[in-house]
Amino acid sequence: MINELQKAQDLMNDGQYMPAVTILQNINGLSPKAENYRLLFMANCWYKLGEYQWATDISDNLLQKDEHNELASQMKYLSCCELKDFDNALEEIVRFLSFNEADIYKVTLEELLTDIKNGFINEQAIVSKIKELALKNNCLK
């Protein structure tokens, strides 16, 4: 089963997302950690294939099992952005960073601060929350 995960990852690395999905959909009986990887790989494949709702749903499923999975949270955030569902995208980043430290999200926070500075985000409650999270994660310049 782990060999199947590796095979799927190799296909993903080669940009062959649909064959990777086929393998990932047929893997059963994994340990919880390996199952998290399977779901993360599936979400990534669907994202790369432009199936953003599926990527969102799978990421959400993974986050219900592992609320500290920053990659799954960011996949959900990015998928919501692609769906132009900016409220849910911001809700996800706020949800995740309210009880986790930012690692890969630091770049996203910096981008959101730039969007605030450029006037693209101006709803005061959202601006305040983003600035609070940026300060908490040492992202204020």
Short mmCIF file of N, CA, C and O in Angstrom, two decimals:
data_model
loop_
_atom_site.label_atom_id
_atom_site.label_comp_id
_atom_site.label_asym_id
_atom_site.label_seq_id
_atom_site.Cartn_x
_atom_site.Cartn_y
_atom_site.Cartn_z
N MET A 1 0.81 -1.19 0.00
CA MET A 1 0.00 0.00 0.00
C MET A 1 0.85 1.26 0.00
O MET A 1 0.53 2.22 -0.70
N ILE A 2 1.93 1.22 0.78
CA ILE A 2 2.85 2.36 0.80
C ILE A 2 3.50 2.50 -0.58
O ILE A 2 3.73 3.61 -1.05
N ASN A 3 3.79 1.38 -1.23
CA ASN A 3 4.34 1.42 -2.58
C ASN A 3 3.39 2.13 -3.54
O ASN A 3 3.82 2.86 -4.44
N GLU A 4 2.07 1.93 -3.34
CA GLU A 4 1.07 2.59 -4.18
C GLU A 4 1.08 4.10 -3.93
O GLU A 4 0.95 4.88 -4.87
N LEU A 5 1.25 4.50 -2.68
CA LEU A 5 1.36 5.93 -2.38
C LEU A 5 2.57 6.53 -3.07
O LEU A 5 2.50 7.63 -3.63
N GLN A 6 3.69 5.82 -3.02
CA GLN A 6 4.91 6.30 -3.67
C GLN A 6 4.72 6.39 -5.18
O GLN A 6 5.15 7.35 -5.82
N LYS A 7 4.06 5.39 -5.76
CA LYS A 7 3.79 5.39 -7.19
C LYS A 7 2.92 6.60 -7.56
O LYS A 7 3.18 7.28 -8.55
N ALA A 8 1.91 6.88 -6.74
CA ALA A 8 1.04 8.04 -6.99
C ALA A 8 1.83 9.34 -6.87
O ALA A 8 1.66 10.25 -7.69
N GLN A 9 2.70 9.42 -5.88
CA GLN A 9 3.51 10.62 -5.72
C GLN A 9 4.44 10.82 -6.91
O GLN A 9 4.62 11.94 -7.40
N ASP A 10 5.03 9.75 -7.40
CA ASP A 10 5.90 9.84 -8.58
C ASP A 10 5.11 10.35 -9.79
O ASP A 10 5.61 11.18 -10.56
N LEU A 11 3.89 9.84 -9.96
CA LEU A 11 3.04 10.31 -11.07
C LEU A 11 2.71 11.79 -10.90
O LEU A 11 2.74 12.56 -11.87
N MET A 12 2.41 12.20 -9.69
CA MET A 12 2.13 13.61 -9.42
C MET A 12 3.34 14.47 -9.77
O MET A 12 3.20 15.52 -10.40
N ASN A 13 4.50 14.01 -9.37
CA ASN A 13 5.73 14.76 -9.65
C ASN A 13 5.98 14.89 -11.14
O ASN A 13 6.63 15.84 -11.59
N ASP A 14 5.46 13.94 -11.92
CA ASP A 14 5.59 13.99 -13.38
C ASP A 14 4.41 14.70 -14.04
O ASP A 14 4.29 14.70 -15.27
N GLY A 15 3.52 15.28 -13.22
CA GLY A 15 2.37 16.00 -13.77
C GLY A 15 1.26 15.10 -14.29
O GLY A 15 0.37 15.56 -15.00
N GLN A 16 1.29 13.84 -13.93
CA GLN A 16 0.28 12.88 -14.37
C GLN A 16 -0.76 12.70 -13.25
O GLN A 16 -0.77 11.70 -12.54
N TYR A 17 -1.63 13.70 -13.12
CA TYR A 17 -2.53 13.76 -11.98
C TYR A 17 -3.68 12.76 -12.05
O TYR A 17 -4.04 12.18 -11.03
N MET A 18 -4.26 12.55 -13.22
CA MET A 18 -5.38 11.62 -13.31
C MET A 18 -4.95 10.18 -13.03
O MET A 18 -5.63 9.48 -12.26
N PRO A 19 -3.82 9.70 -13.59
CA PRO A 19 -3.37 8.35 -13.20
C PRO A 19 -3.08 8.25 -11.70
O PRO A 19 -3.35 7.21 -11.08
N ALA A 20 -2.56 9.34 -11.11
CA ALA A 20 -2.30 9.33 -9.66
C ALA A 20 -3.61 9.21 -8.89
O ALA A 20 -3.70 8.44 -7.93
N VAL A 21 -4.64 9.94 -9.34
CA VAL A 21 -5.95 9.86 -8.68
C VAL A 21 -6.49 8.44 -8.75
O VAL A 21 -7.02 7.92 -7.75
N THR A 22 -6.35 7.81 -9.88
CA THR A 22 -6.85 6.43 -10.05
C THR A 22 -6.21 5.51 -9.02
O THR A 22 -6.90 4.70 -8.39
N ILE A 23 -4.92 5.63 -8.84
CA ILE A 23 -4.22 4.81 -7.84
C ILE A 23 -4.70 5.18 -6.44
O ILE A 23 -5.03 4.30 -5.63
N LEU A 24 -4.76 6.48 -6.14
CA LEU A 24 -5.12 6.93 -4.79
C LEU A 24 -6.53 6.52 -4.40
O LEU A 24 -6.79 6.21 -3.24
N GLN A 25 -7.44 6.50 -5.36
CA GLN A 25 -8.82 6.13 -5.06
C GLN A 25 -8.96 4.65 -4.71
O GLN A 25 -9.94 4.26 -4.08
N ASN A 26 -8.00 3.85 -5.09
CA ASN A 26 -8.10 2.40 -4.89
C ASN A 26 -7.25 1.89 -3.73
O ASN A 26 -7.15 0.68 -3.54
N ILE A 27 -6.65 2.78 -2.98
CA ILE A 27 -5.84 2.37 -1.83
C ILE A 27 -6.73 2.33 -0.59
O ILE A 27 -7.43 3.29 -0.29
N ASN A 28 -6.68 1.21 0.12
CA ASN A 28 -7.45 1.03 1.35
C ASN A 28 -6.56 0.49 2.45
O ASN A 28 -5.49 -0.04 2.18
N GLY A 29 -7.02 0.61 3.68
CA GLY A 29 -6.35 -0.03 4.81
C GLY A 29 -5.05 0.62 5.23
O GLY A 29 -4.18 -0.06 5.78
N LEU A 30 -4.90 1.91 5.01
CA LEU A 30 -3.68 2.61 5.39
C LEU A 30 -3.69 2.99 6.87
O LEU A 30 -4.76 3.14 7.47
N SER A 31 -2.51 3.19 7.41
CA SER A 31 -2.41 3.74 8.77
C SER A 31 -2.98 5.17 8.73
O SER A 31 -3.06 5.77 7.64
N PRO A 32 -3.35 5.73 9.87
CA PRO A 32 -3.88 7.10 9.86
C PRO A 32 -2.94 8.12 9.21
O PRO A 32 -3.38 8.97 8.45
N LYS A 33 -1.66 8.01 9.48
CA LYS A 33 -0.69 8.95 8.90
C LYS A 33 -0.63 8.79 7.38
O LYS A 33 -0.66 9.78 6.64
N ALA A 34 -0.56 7.56 6.91
CA ALA A 34 -0.51 7.31 5.47
C ALA A 34 -1.83 7.73 4.80
O ALA A 34 -1.82 8.25 3.68
N GLU A 35 -2.94 7.54 5.48
CA GLU A 35 -4.24 7.98 4.96
C GLU A 35 -4.28 9.49 4.81
O GLU A 35 -4.82 10.01 3.83
N ASN A 36 -3.67 10.21 5.75
CA ASN A 36 -3.60 11.67 5.62
C ASN A 36 -2.81 12.06 4.37
O ASN A 36 -3.20 12.99 3.65
N TYR A 37 -1.73 11.36 4.10
CA TYR A 37 -0.96 11.63 2.88
C TYR A 37 -1.80 11.33 1.64
O TYR A 37 -1.78 12.09 0.68
N ARG A 38 -2.52 10.22 1.68
CA ARG A 38 -3.37 9.86 0.53
C ARG A 38 -4.38 10.97 0.24
O ARG A 38 -4.55 11.39 -0.91
N LEU A 39 -5.03 11.46 1.28
CA LEU A 39 -6.01 12.52 1.10
C LEU A 39 -5.36 13.82 0.61
O LEU A 39 -5.90 14.50 -0.27
N LEU A 40 -4.21 14.13 1.17
CA LEU A 40 -3.51 15.34 0.74
C LEU A 40 -3.09 15.23 -0.73
O LEU A 40 -3.25 16.18 -1.50
N PHE A 41 -2.58 14.07 -1.12
CA PHE A 41 -2.22 13.84 -2.53
C PHE A 41 -3.44 13.96 -3.42
O PHE A 41 -3.38 14.56 -4.50
N MET A 42 -4.58 13.40 -2.99
CA MET A 42 -5.82 13.48 -3.78
C MET A 42 -6.25 14.94 -3.95
O MET A 42 -6.60 15.36 -5.06
N ALA A 43 -6.24 15.68 -2.86
CA ALA A 43 -6.64 17.09 -2.94
C ALA A 43 -5.73 17.84 -3.89
O ALA A 43 -6.20 18.65 -4.71
N ASN A 44 -4.44 17.57 -3.81
CA ASN A 44 -3.48 18.23 -4.70
C ASN A 44 -3.75 17.90 -6.17
O ASN A 44 -3.73 18.78 -7.03
N CYS A 45 -4.01 16.63 -6.44
CA CYS A 45 -4.29 16.21 -7.82
C CYS A 45 -5.53 16.92 -8.35
O CYS A 45 -5.52 17.45 -9.47
N TRP A 46 -6.61 16.91 -7.56
CA TRP A 46 -7.85 17.56 -8.03
C TRP A 46 -7.63 19.05 -8.22
O TRP A 46 -8.15 19.64 -9.18
N TYR A 47 -6.84 19.67 -7.35
CA TYR A 47 -6.52 21.09 -7.51
C TYR A 47 -5.79 21.32 -8.84
O TYR A 47 -6.15 22.21 -9.61
N LYS A 48 -4.79 20.52 -9.08
CA LYS A 48 -4.00 20.66 -10.32
C LYS A 48 -4.85 20.39 -11.56
O LYS A 48 -4.58 20.93 -12.63
N LEU A 49 -5.89 19.56 -11.42
CA LEU A 49 -6.78 19.26 -12.54
C LEU A 49 -7.91 20.29 -12.67
O LEU A 49 -8.75 20.17 -13.56
N GLY A 50 -7.91 21.30 -11.80
CA GLY A 50 -8.92 22.35 -11.87
C GLY A 50 -10.25 21.97 -11.25
O GLY A 50 -11.24 22.68 -11.42
N GLU A 51 -10.26 20.89 -10.50
CA GLU A 51 -11.48 20.44 -9.80
C GLU A 51 -11.43 20.96 -8.36
O GLU A 51 -11.23 20.22 -7.41
N TYR A 52 -11.64 22.29 -8.25
CA TYR A 52 -11.41 22.97 -6.98
C TYR A 52 -12.41 22.57 -5.90
O TYR A 52 -12.05 22.53 -4.72
N GLN A 53 -13.64 22.27 -6.27
CA GLN A 53 -14.62 21.87 -5.25
C GLN A 53 -14.23 20.53 -4.64
O GLN A 53 -14.33 20.34 -3.43
N TRP A 54 -13.76 19.60 -5.46
CA TRP A 54 -13.31 18.31 -4.94
C TRP A 54 -12.09 18.49 -4.05
O TRP A 54 -11.97 17.86 -3.01
N ALA A 55 -11.17 19.36 -4.48
CA ALA A 55 -9.99 19.63 -3.67
C ALA A 55 -10.40 20.22 -2.31
O ALA A 55 -9.85 19.85 -1.27
N THR A 56 -11.38 21.12 -2.33
CA THR A 56 -11.88 21.72 -1.10
C THR A 56 -12.50 20.66 -0.19
O THR A 56 -12.21 20.60 1.00
N ASP A 57 -13.35 19.83 -0.77
CA ASP A 57 -14.03 18.81 0.03
C ASP A 57 -13.06 17.81 0.65
O ASP A 57 -13.19 17.46 1.83
N ILE A 58 -12.08 17.38 -0.12
CA ILE A 58 -11.10 16.41 0.40
C ILE A 58 -10.23 17.07 1.47
O ILE A 58 -9.95 16.46 2.51
N SER A 59 -9.82 18.31 1.24
CA SER A 59 -9.03 19.04 2.24
C SER A 59 -9.82 19.19 3.53
O SER A 59 -9.28 19.01 4.63
N ASP A 60 -11.09 19.52 3.40
CA ASP A 60 -11.95 19.67 4.56
C ASP A 60 -12.07 18.35 5.32
O ASP A 60 -12.01 18.32 6.56
N ASN A 61 -12.21 17.25 4.59
CA ASN A 61 -12.27 15.92 5.19
C ASN A 61 -10.99 15.65 5.98
O ASN A 61 -11.03 15.18 7.12
N LEU A 62 -9.86 15.95 5.40
CA LEU A 62 -8.58 15.74 6.07
C LEU A 62 -8.47 16.63 7.31
O LEU A 62 -8.01 16.18 8.37
N LEU A 63 -8.92 17.87 7.21
CA LEU A 63 -8.83 18.78 8.35
C LEU A 63 -9.72 18.34 9.51
O LEU A 63 -9.43 18.65 10.66
N GLN A 64 -10.79 17.62 9.22
CA GLN A 64 -11.62 17.08 10.30
C GLN A 64 -10.88 16.00 11.07
O GLN A 64 -11.11 15.81 12.26
N LYS A 65 -9.95 15.30 10.41
CA LYS A 65 -9.15 14.26 11.05
C LYS A 65 -7.88 14.83 11.68
O LYS A 65 -7.38 14.31 12.67
N ASP A 66 -7.34 15.88 11.06
CA ASP A 66 -6.06 16.46 11.49
C ASP A 66 -6.14 17.98 11.34
O ASP A 66 -5.75 18.53 10.32
N GLU A 67 -6.65 18.64 12.38
CA GLU A 67 -6.88 20.08 12.31
C GLU A 67 -5.59 20.90 12.28
O GLU A 67 -5.62 22.10 12.05
N HIS A 68 -4.45 20.24 12.48
CA HIS A 68 -3.16 20.95 12.47
C HIS A 68 -2.43 20.81 11.14
O HIS A 68 -1.28 21.23 11.02
N ASN A 69 -3.08 20.24 10.14
CA ASN A 69 -2.43 20.00 8.84
C ASN A 69 -2.48 21.28 8.01
O ASN A 69 -3.47 21.59 7.37
N GLU A 70 -1.38 22.00 8.05
CA GLU A 70 -1.31 23.30 7.37
C GLU A 70 -1.41 23.15 5.86
O GLU A 70 -2.00 24.00 5.19
N LEU A 71 -0.85 22.10 5.31
CA LEU A 71 -0.94 21.89 3.86
C LEU A 71 -2.39 21.69 3.42
O LEU A 71 -2.82 22.25 2.40
N ALA A 72 -3.15 20.92 4.19
CA ALA A 72 -4.57 20.71 3.87
C ALA A 72 -5.34 22.01 3.99
O ALA A 72 -6.19 22.33 3.14
N SER A 73 -5.03 22.79 5.02
CA SER A 73 -5.70 24.07 5.20
C SER A 73 -5.38 25.01 4.04
O SER A 73 -6.28 25.67 3.50
N GLN A 74 -4.13 25.05 3.66
CA GLN A 74 -3.77 25.94 2.55
C GLN A 74 -4.38 25.45 1.23
O GLN A 74 -4.80 26.26 0.41
N MET A 75 -4.48 24.15 1.04
CA MET A 75 -5.12 23.61 -0.15
C MET A 75 -6.59 24.04 -0.19
O MET A 75 -7.11 24.43 -1.23
N LYS A 76 -7.25 23.97 0.96
CA LYS A 76 -8.64 24.41 1.04
C LYS A 76 -8.73 25.91 0.75
O LYS A 76 -9.60 26.35 -0.02
N TYR A 77 -7.85 26.69 1.34
CA TYR A 77 -7.82 28.14 1.13
C TYR A 77 -7.64 28.47 -0.36
O TYR A 77 -8.39 29.25 -0.94
N LEU A 78 -6.64 27.86 -0.98
CA LEU A 78 -6.36 28.13 -2.40
C LEU A 78 -7.50 27.67 -3.30
O LEU A 78 -7.84 28.35 -4.28
N SER A 79 -8.09 26.53 -2.98
CA SER A 79 -9.22 26.03 -3.77
C SER A 79 -10.41 26.97 -3.67
O SER A 79 -11.07 27.26 -4.67
N CYS A 80 -10.68 27.45 -2.45
CA CYS A 80 -11.77 28.42 -2.28
C CYS A 80 -11.49 29.69 -3.08
O CYS A 80 -12.41 30.25 -3.70
N CYS A 81 -10.23 30.13 -3.10
CA CYS A 81 -9.87 31.32 -3.89
C CYS A 81 -10.14 31.07 -5.37
O CYS A 81 -10.68 31.93 -6.07
N GLU A 82 -9.77 29.90 -5.86
CA GLU A 82 -10.00 29.56 -7.27
C GLU A 82 -11.49 29.52 -7.60
O GLU A 82 -11.89 29.84 -8.71
N LEU A 83 -12.30 29.15 -6.61
CA LEU A 83 -13.76 29.13 -6.79
C LEU A 83 -14.37 30.52 -6.60
O LEU A 83 -15.59 30.66 -6.67
N LYS A 84 -13.52 31.50 -6.34
CA LYS A 84 -13.96 32.88 -6.07
C LYS A 84 -14.83 32.94 -4.81
O LYS A 84 -15.67 33.83 -4.67
N ASP A 85 -14.63 31.99 -3.91
CA ASP A 85 -15.35 31.93 -2.64
C ASP A 85 -14.43 32.54 -1.57
O ASP A 85 -13.91 31.84 -0.69
N PHE A 86 -14.24 33.85 -1.68
CA PHE A 86 -13.25 34.52 -0.84
C PHE A 86 -13.65 34.54 0.64
O PHE A 86 -12.78 34.51 1.51
N ASP A 87 -14.94 34.55 0.94
CA ASP A 87 -15.37 34.51 2.34
C ASP A 87 -14.92 33.22 3.00
O ASP A 87 -14.36 33.24 4.10
N ASN A 88 -15.15 32.09 2.34
CA ASN A 88 -14.73 30.81 2.91
C ASN A 88 -13.21 30.67 2.92
O ASN A 88 -12.65 30.02 3.80
N ALA A 89 -12.54 31.26 1.93
CA ALA A 89 -11.07 31.23 1.91
C ALA A 89 -10.52 31.95 3.14
O ALA A 89 -9.67 31.41 3.87
N LEU A 90 -11.02 33.15 3.39
CA LEU A 90 -10.55 33.91 4.56
C LEU A 90 -10.98 33.23 5.86
O LEU A 90 -10.22 33.22 6.83
N GLU A 91 -12.17 32.66 5.86
CA GLU A 91 -12.63 31.94 7.04
C GLU A 91 -11.69 30.78 7.36
O GLU A 91 -11.38 30.53 8.53
N GLU A 92 -11.20 30.11 6.33
CA GLU A 92 -10.28 28.98 6.56
C GLU A 92 -8.95 29.44 7.13
O GLU A 92 -8.44 28.85 8.08
N ILE A 93 -8.39 30.48 6.57
CA ILE A 93 -7.09 30.93 7.09
C ILE A 93 -7.22 31.43 8.52
O ILE A 93 -6.38 31.14 9.36
N VAL A 94 -8.31 32.12 8.81
CA VAL A 94 -8.55 32.60 10.17
C VAL A 94 -8.76 31.42 11.12
O VAL A 94 -8.20 31.37 12.21
N ARG A 95 -9.57 30.43 10.69
CA ARG A 95 -9.83 29.25 11.52
C ARG A 95 -8.52 28.55 11.86
O ARG A 95 -8.24 28.26 13.01
N PHE A 96 -7.72 28.30 10.83
CA PHE A 96 -6.48 27.55 11.04
C PHE A 96 -5.51 28.32 11.94
O PHE A 96 -4.97 27.78 12.90
N LEU A 97 -5.29 29.59 11.62
CA LEU A 97 -4.28 30.36 12.34
C LEU A 97 -4.74 30.81 13.72
O LEU A 97 -3.93 31.28 14.51
N SER A 98 -6.01 30.64 14.02
CA SER A 98 -6.50 30.98 15.35
C SER A 98 -5.97 30.00 16.40
O SER A 98 -5.88 30.34 17.58
N PHE A 99 -5.61 28.79 15.99
CA PHE A 99 -5.09 27.82 16.97
C PHE A 99 -3.84 27.09 16.48
O PHE A 99 -3.43 26.11 17.08
N ASN A 100 -3.22 27.58 15.40
CA ASN A 100 -1.96 27.01 14.91
C ASN A 100 -1.03 28.15 14.53
O ASN A 100 -1.48 29.22 14.13
N GLU A 101 0.26 27.90 14.62
CA GLU A 101 1.23 28.87 14.13
C GLU A 101 1.37 28.75 12.62
O GLU A 101 1.21 27.68 12.06
N ALA A 102 1.67 29.87 11.99
CA ALA A 102 1.88 29.87 10.54
C ALA A 102 3.29 29.38 10.22
O ALA A 102 4.24 29.74 10.89
N ASP A 103 3.37 28.57 9.21
CA ASP A 103 4.65 28.19 8.62
C ASP A 103 4.55 28.60 7.15
O ASP A 103 4.95 29.69 6.79
N ILE A 104 3.96 27.74 6.34
CA ILE A 104 3.78 28.10 4.93
C ILE A 104 2.75 29.21 4.76
O ILE A 104 2.77 29.92 3.76
N TYR A 105 1.89 29.39 5.73
CA TYR A 105 0.89 30.47 5.68
C TYR A 105 1.52 31.86 5.86
O TYR A 105 0.86 32.87 5.62
N LYS A 106 2.78 31.93 6.30
CA LYS A 106 3.40 33.25 6.47
C LYS A 106 3.41 34.03 5.17
O LYS A 106 3.13 35.22 5.15
N VAL A 107 3.69 33.36 4.07
CA VAL A 107 3.69 34.02 2.76
C VAL A 107 2.29 34.53 2.43
O VAL A 107 2.11 35.65 1.95
N THR A 108 1.28 33.71 2.71
CA THR A 108 -0.11 34.10 2.45
C THR A 108 -0.48 35.32 3.29
O THR A 108 -1.13 36.25 2.78
N LEU A 109 -0.09 35.33 4.56
CA LEU A 109 -0.37 36.48 5.41
C LEU A 109 0.29 37.75 4.86
O LEU A 109 -0.33 38.82 4.84
N GLU A 110 1.52 37.61 4.39
CA GLU A 110 2.21 38.77 3.81
C GLU A 110 1.48 39.27 2.56
O GLU A 110 1.35 40.47 2.35
N GLU A 111 0.97 38.34 1.75
CA GLU A 111 0.21 38.72 0.55
C GLU A 111 -1.09 39.41 0.94
O GLU A 111 -1.49 40.40 0.31
N LEU A 112 -1.76 38.90 1.97
CA LEU A 112 -3.00 39.54 2.43
C LEU A 112 -2.74 40.94 2.98
O LEU A 112 -3.54 41.85 2.75
N LEU A 113 -1.63 41.12 3.68
CA LEU A 113 -1.27 42.46 4.16
C LEU A 113 -1.04 43.43 3.00
O LEU A 113 -1.43 44.60 3.06
N THR A 114 -0.42 42.93 1.94
CA THR A 114 -0.23 43.74 0.73
C THR A 114 -1.58 44.09 0.11
O THR A 114 -1.81 45.23 -0.32
N ASP A 115 -2.50 43.13 0.08
CA ASP A 115 -3.84 43.38 -0.45
C ASP A 115 -4.56 44.44 0.38
O ASP A 115 -5.28 45.29 -0.17
N ILE A 116 -4.38 44.40 1.69
CA ILE A 116 -4.98 45.42 2.56
C ILE A 116 -4.37 46.78 2.24
O ILE A 116 -5.09 47.77 2.06
N LYS A 117 -3.05 46.82 2.15
CA LYS A 117 -2.34 48.08 1.86
C LYS A 117 -2.79 48.67 0.52
O LYS A 117 -2.94 49.88 0.37
N ASN A 118 -3.04 47.80 -0.47
CA ASN A 118 -3.45 48.26 -1.80
C ASN A 118 -4.95 48.49 -1.92
O ASN A 118 -5.44 48.80 -3.00
N GLY A 119 -5.69 48.28 -0.82
CA GLY A 119 -7.11 48.56 -0.81
C GLY A 119 -8.00 47.47 -1.37
O GLY A 119 -9.19 47.69 -1.59
N PHE A 120 -7.45 46.28 -1.61
CA PHE A 120 -8.26 45.18 -2.14
C PHE A 120 -9.10 44.51 -1.05
O PHE A 120 -10.12 43.90 -1.34
N ILE A 121 -8.64 44.60 0.18
CA ILE A 121 -9.41 44.10 1.33
C ILE A 121 -9.62 45.30 2.23
O ILE A 121 -8.66 45.92 2.68
N ASN A 122 -10.87 45.63 2.48
CA ASN A 122 -11.11 46.81 3.30
C ASN A 122 -12.24 46.65 4.32
O ASN A 122 -12.56 47.61 5.01
N GLU A 123 -12.81 45.46 4.43
CA GLU A 123 -13.80 45.23 5.47
C GLU A 123 -13.07 45.20 6.81
O GLU A 123 -12.18 44.37 7.04
N GLN A 124 -13.45 46.12 7.70
CA GLN A 124 -12.67 46.37 8.91
C GLN A 124 -12.48 45.14 9.79
O GLN A 124 -11.40 44.91 10.31
N ALA A 125 -13.52 44.32 9.94
CA ALA A 125 -13.38 43.13 10.79
C ALA A 125 -12.34 42.17 10.21
O ALA A 125 -11.54 41.60 10.95
N ILE A 126 -12.32 42.01 8.89
CA ILE A 126 -11.35 41.12 8.24
C ILE A 126 -9.95 41.71 8.33
O ILE A 126 -8.99 41.01 8.65
N VAL A 127 -9.84 43.01 8.07
CA VAL A 127 -8.54 43.68 8.15
C VAL A 127 -7.95 43.52 9.55
O VAL A 127 -6.77 43.16 9.71
N SER A 128 -8.77 43.74 10.57
CA SER A 128 -8.29 43.62 11.96
C SER A 128 -7.82 42.20 12.26
O SER A 128 -6.78 42.00 12.89
N LYS A 129 -8.60 41.21 11.82
CA LYS A 129 -8.26 39.82 12.11
C LYS A 129 -6.97 39.41 11.38
O LYS A 129 -6.10 38.76 11.97
N ILE A 130 -6.82 39.81 10.12
CA ILE A 130 -5.60 39.49 9.37
C ILE A 130 -4.38 40.14 10.04
O ILE A 130 -3.34 39.50 10.22
N LYS A 131 -4.52 41.40 10.44
CA LYS A 131 -3.41 42.09 11.11
C LYS A 131 -3.07 41.42 12.44
O LYS A 131 -1.89 41.27 12.79
N GLU A 132 -4.09 41.00 13.18
CA GLU A 132 -3.87 40.30 14.45
C GLU A 132 -3.11 38.99 14.21
O GLU A 132 -2.14 38.69 14.91
N LEU A 133 -3.53 38.22 13.20
CA LEU A 133 -2.86 36.95 12.90
C LEU A 133 -1.44 37.18 12.39
O LEU A 133 -0.53 36.41 12.71
N ALA A 134 -1.26 38.24 11.60
CA ALA A 134 0.09 38.56 11.10
C ALA A 134 1.01 38.94 12.25
O ALA A 134 2.17 38.51 12.29
N LEU A 135 0.52 39.72 13.19
CA LEU A 135 1.31 40.11 14.34
C LEU A 135 1.66 38.89 15.18
O LEU A 135 2.82 38.70 15.57
N LYS A 136 0.67 38.04 15.42
CA LYS A 136 0.88 36.81 16.20
C LYS A 136 1.94 35.90 15.56
O LYS A 136 2.68 35.22 16.26
N ASN A 137 2.02 35.93 14.23
CA ASN A 137 2.95 35.06 13.51
C ASN A 137 4.18 35.80 12.97
O ASN A 137 4.86 35.31 12.08
N ASN A 138 4.45 36.97 13.52
CA ASN A 138 5.63 37.78 13.17
C ASN A 138 5.73 38.06 11.68
O ASN A 138 6.81 37.93 11.08
N CYS A 139 4.60 38.43 11.07
CA CYS A 139 4.58 38.71 9.64
C CYS A 139 4.41 40.19 9.33
O CYS A 139 4.36 40.57 8.16
N LEU A 140 4.30 41.04 10.35
CA LEU A 140 4.17 42.47 10.10
C LEU A 140 5.54 43.04 9.77
O LEU A 140 6.53 42.74 10.42
N LYS A 141 5.56 43.85 8.74
CA LYS A 141 6.83 44.44 8.28
C LYS A 141 7.08 45.76 8.96
O LYS A 141 6.24 46.50 9.29
#
